[in-house]
Short mmCIF file of C-alpha atoms in Angstrom, two decimals:
data_model
loop_
_atom_site.label_atom_id
_atom_site.label_comp_id
_atom_site.label_asym_id
_atom_site.label_seq_id
_atom_site.Cartn_x
_atom_site.Cartn_y
_atom_site.Cartn_z
CA SER A 1 30.67 8.02 17.78
CA MET A 2 31.64 5.86 20.73
CA THR A 3 28.92 7.45 22.89
CA ARG A 4 26.38 6.48 20.23
CA VAL A 5 27.68 2.91 20.21
CA LEU A 6 27.49 2.70 24.00
CA LYS A 7 23.85 3.80 23.86
CA LEU A 8 23.17 1.04 21.31
CA ILE A 9 24.62 -1.68 23.54
CA ASP A 10 21.68 -1.80 25.94
CA PRO A 11 19.91 -5.05 24.96
CA ASP A 12 16.63 -4.17 26.63
CA VAL A 13 16.15 -1.20 24.30
CA HIS A 14 16.33 -3.39 21.20
CA PHE A 15 14.16 -6.06 22.75
CA ARG A 16 11.44 -3.52 23.57
CA VAL A 17 11.65 -1.87 20.15
CA LEU A 18 11.44 -5.18 18.31
CA HIS A 19 8.56 -6.36 20.50
CA ILE A 20 6.56 -3.18 19.90
CA LEU A 21 7.29 -3.36 16.15
CA GLU A 22 6.09 -6.96 16.01
CA GLU A 23 2.77 -6.07 17.65
CA GLU A 24 2.27 -3.11 15.29
CA VAL A 25 3.09 -5.20 12.20
CA LEU A 26 0.65 -7.89 13.26
CA ALA A 27 -2.08 -5.31 13.93
CA ARG A 28 -1.71 -3.26 10.73
CA PRO A 29 1.42 -3.23 8.56
CA HIS A 30 2.60 0.18 7.32
CA VAL A 31 5.61 1.44 5.40
CA SER A 32 6.84 3.44 8.40
CA GLN A 33 7.23 0.16 10.32
CA MET A 34 9.41 -1.28 7.59
CA LEU A 35 11.63 1.80 7.80
CA ARG A 36 11.88 1.42 11.56
CA ILE A 37 12.79 -2.28 11.18
CA ARG A 38 15.57 -1.32 8.76
CA ARG A 39 16.81 1.37 11.16
CA VAL A 40 17.08 -1.20 13.99
CA LYS A 41 18.95 -3.52 11.61
CA TRP A 42 21.50 -0.80 10.83
CA GLU A 43 21.87 0.12 14.51
CA LEU A 44 22.63 -3.52 15.28
CA LEU A 45 25.16 -3.67 12.44
CA THR A 46 26.81 -0.51 13.75
CA MET A 47 27.05 -2.03 17.18
CA LEU A 48 28.55 -5.24 15.76
CA ARG A 49 31.09 -3.30 13.74
CA ALA A 50 32.16 -1.47 16.91
CA VAL A 51 32.24 -4.40 19.34
CA MET A 52 33.68 -7.25 17.19
CA PRO A 53 37.12 -5.61 16.83
CA LEU A 54 37.15 -5.04 20.60
CA ARG A 55 36.49 -8.71 21.15
CA ASP A 56 39.43 -9.57 18.91
CA VAL A 57 41.67 -7.10 20.77
CA PHE A 58 40.73 -8.63 24.12
CA THR A 59 41.42 -12.10 22.77
CA THR A 60 44.87 -11.01 21.62
CA LEU A 61 45.72 -9.30 24.92
CA MET A 62 44.62 -12.30 27.01
CA ARG A 63 47.05 -14.77 25.41
CA GLU A 64 49.47 -16.32 27.85
CA GLY A 65 52.55 -15.46 25.84
CA ASN A 66 51.76 -11.73 25.85
CA THR A 67 54.32 -9.92 28.06
CA LEU A 68 52.62 -6.51 27.76
CA VAL A 69 49.81 -7.49 30.15
CA ARG A 70 50.24 -8.38 33.79
CA PRO A 71 48.46 -11.48 35.11
CA GLU A 72 46.14 -9.47 37.39
CA THR A 73 45.08 -7.38 34.36
CA ARG A 74 44.24 -10.56 32.40
CA VAL A 75 41.32 -11.18 34.78
CA PHE A 76 39.91 -7.77 33.89
CA LEU A 77 40.52 -8.41 30.19
CA ARG A 78 38.78 -11.80 30.48
CA ASP A 79 35.70 -10.05 31.89
CA CYS A 80 35.82 -7.46 29.11
CA HIS A 81 36.13 -10.25 26.55
CA ASP A 82 33.14 -12.06 28.07
CA HIS A 83 31.07 -8.88 27.90
CA ALA A 84 32.09 -8.28 24.30
CA VAL A 85 31.15 -11.87 23.38
CA ARG A 86 27.78 -11.51 25.14
CA ILE A 87 27.07 -8.24 23.26
CA VAL A 88 27.99 -9.79 19.92
CA GLU A 89 25.79 -12.83 20.57
CA GLU A 90 22.84 -10.67 21.64
CA ALA A 91 23.27 -8.43 18.61
CA GLU A 92 23.31 -11.47 16.33
CA THR A 93 20.16 -12.77 18.03
CA TYR A 94 18.41 -9.44 17.59
CA ARG A 95 19.51 -9.31 13.94
CA GLU A 96 17.81 -12.69 13.41
CA ILE A 97 14.70 -11.42 15.15
CA ASP A 98 14.83 -8.29 13.00
CA ALA A 99 15.09 -10.39 9.82
CA SER A 100 12.11 -12.53 10.85
CA LEU A 101 10.20 -9.32 11.65
CA MET A 102 10.87 -8.04 8.13
CA GLU A 103 9.57 -11.35 6.75
CA LEU A 104 6.49 -10.98 8.95
CA TYR A 105 5.96 -7.45 7.56
CA HIS A 106 6.18 -8.70 3.96
CA SER A 107 3.85 -11.60 4.73
CA SER A 108 1.31 -9.30 6.35
CA VAL A 109 1.38 -6.88 3.41
CA SER A 110 0.98 -9.80 0.99
CA ASN A 111 -2.00 -11.19 2.95
CA ARG A 112 -3.63 -7.77 3.00
CA MET A 113 -3.12 -7.43 -0.73
CA ASN A 114 -4.72 -10.86 -1.27
CA GLU A 115 -7.79 -9.79 0.68
CA VAL A 116 -8.12 -6.63 -1.43
CA MET A 117 -7.69 -8.64 -4.64
CA LYS A 118 -10.45 -11.07 -3.59
CA PHE A 119 -12.81 -8.17 -2.93
CA LEU A 120 -11.95 -6.50 -6.23
CA THR A 121 -12.50 -9.77 -8.11
CA VAL A 122 -16.01 -10.10 -6.72
CA VAL A 123 -16.84 -6.47 -7.37
CA SER A 124 -15.57 -6.69 -10.93
CA ALA A 125 -17.55 -9.89 -11.54
CA ILE A 126 -20.73 -8.15 -10.37
CA PHE A 127 -20.12 -5.03 -12.41
CA ILE A 128 -19.31 -7.01 -15.56
CA TRP A 129 -22.72 -8.68 -15.32
CA LEU A 130 -24.40 -5.32 -14.73
CA ILE A 131 -22.63 -3.77 -17.69
CA VAL A 132 -23.62 -6.67 -19.91
CA ILE A 133 -27.26 -6.24 -18.83
CA ILE A 134 -27.20 -2.48 -19.42
CA VAL A 135 -25.61 -2.88 -22.85
CA ALA A 136 -28.17 -5.53 -23.73
CA ILE A 137 -31.02 -3.24 -22.70
CA VAL A 138 -29.62 -0.30 -24.67
CA VAL A 139 -29.07 -2.47 -27.77
CA ALA A 140 -32.55 -3.93 -27.39
CA ILE A 141 -34.14 -0.49 -27.16
CA HIS A 142 -32.38 0.66 -30.32
CA VAL A 143 -32.73 -2.55 -32.30
CA VAL A 144 -36.06 -4.05 -31.25
CA VAL A 145 -39.05 -2.14 -32.46
CA VAL A 146 -41.64 -4.61 -31.30
CA ILE A 147 -41.49 -5.46 -27.61
CA ASP A 148 -40.73 -9.11 -27.18
CA VAL A 149 -41.94 -10.68 -23.96
CA TRP A 150 -39.18 -13.28 -23.95
CA TYR A 151 -36.54 -10.57 -24.09
CA PHE A 152 -37.72 -9.10 -20.76
CA VAL A 153 -37.82 -12.58 -19.25
CA LYS A 154 -34.17 -13.02 -20.26
CA VAL A 155 -33.21 -9.65 -18.73
CA ILE A 156 -34.99 -10.44 -15.47
CA PHE A 157 -33.30 -13.87 -15.42
CA LYS A 158 -29.89 -12.21 -15.82
CA ILE A 159 -30.62 -9.81 -12.99
CA ILE A 160 -31.59 -12.75 -10.78
CA LEU A 161 -28.30 -14.44 -11.73
CA VAL A 162 -26.33 -11.39 -10.66
CA ILE A 163 -28.09 -11.23 -7.30
CA PHE A 164 -27.63 -14.96 -6.77
CA ASP A 165 -23.91 -14.72 -7.68
CA TYR A 166 -23.48 -11.83 -5.26
CA ARG A 167 -25.22 -13.63 -2.35
CA LEU A 168 -23.30 -16.83 -3.05
CA GLY A 169 -20.07 -14.82 -2.78
CA PHE A 170 -21.05 -13.62 0.70
CA ARG A 171 -22.05 -17.10 1.87
CA SER A 172 -18.75 -18.63 0.81
CA ASN A 173 -16.77 -15.80 2.52
CA PHE A 174 -15.33 -14.82 -0.84
CA ILE A 175 -16.43 -11.21 -0.41
#
């Protein structure tokens, strides 16, 4: 367990992992990235749970009134305390970066979903018009015995409206 914690203490490892994850999330968010972000979060929490009690122990041992520790050992304990404080601060910083990375992931997924919804809205609008035209033609074939010229003019006008609506969607970057 302590060997695992010592492997987690290297700050460059977490910095590199978080940097790579950020680039991947910006390029194309995927569920596997969210799981990796959560794993880094739990690794940082494990490291904090292991190092914070050590920091408190070093603080207690460094007190002037403590007779169990010799003065020359206090210098060593002060260095150990400084290292423990640095590790805790770095872990807290990386936890904040990890939290912002999770927010970035959720934002990227939400933006992607908005793009898909815009596309589906345009497609559904086009197909609704086409279905209306097809139903109108089928009803006209079954109901109208005499061919009415104005009816075909209306159908052609509706087809032109669908094409115009589709092209307008492309011009306004809605599709």
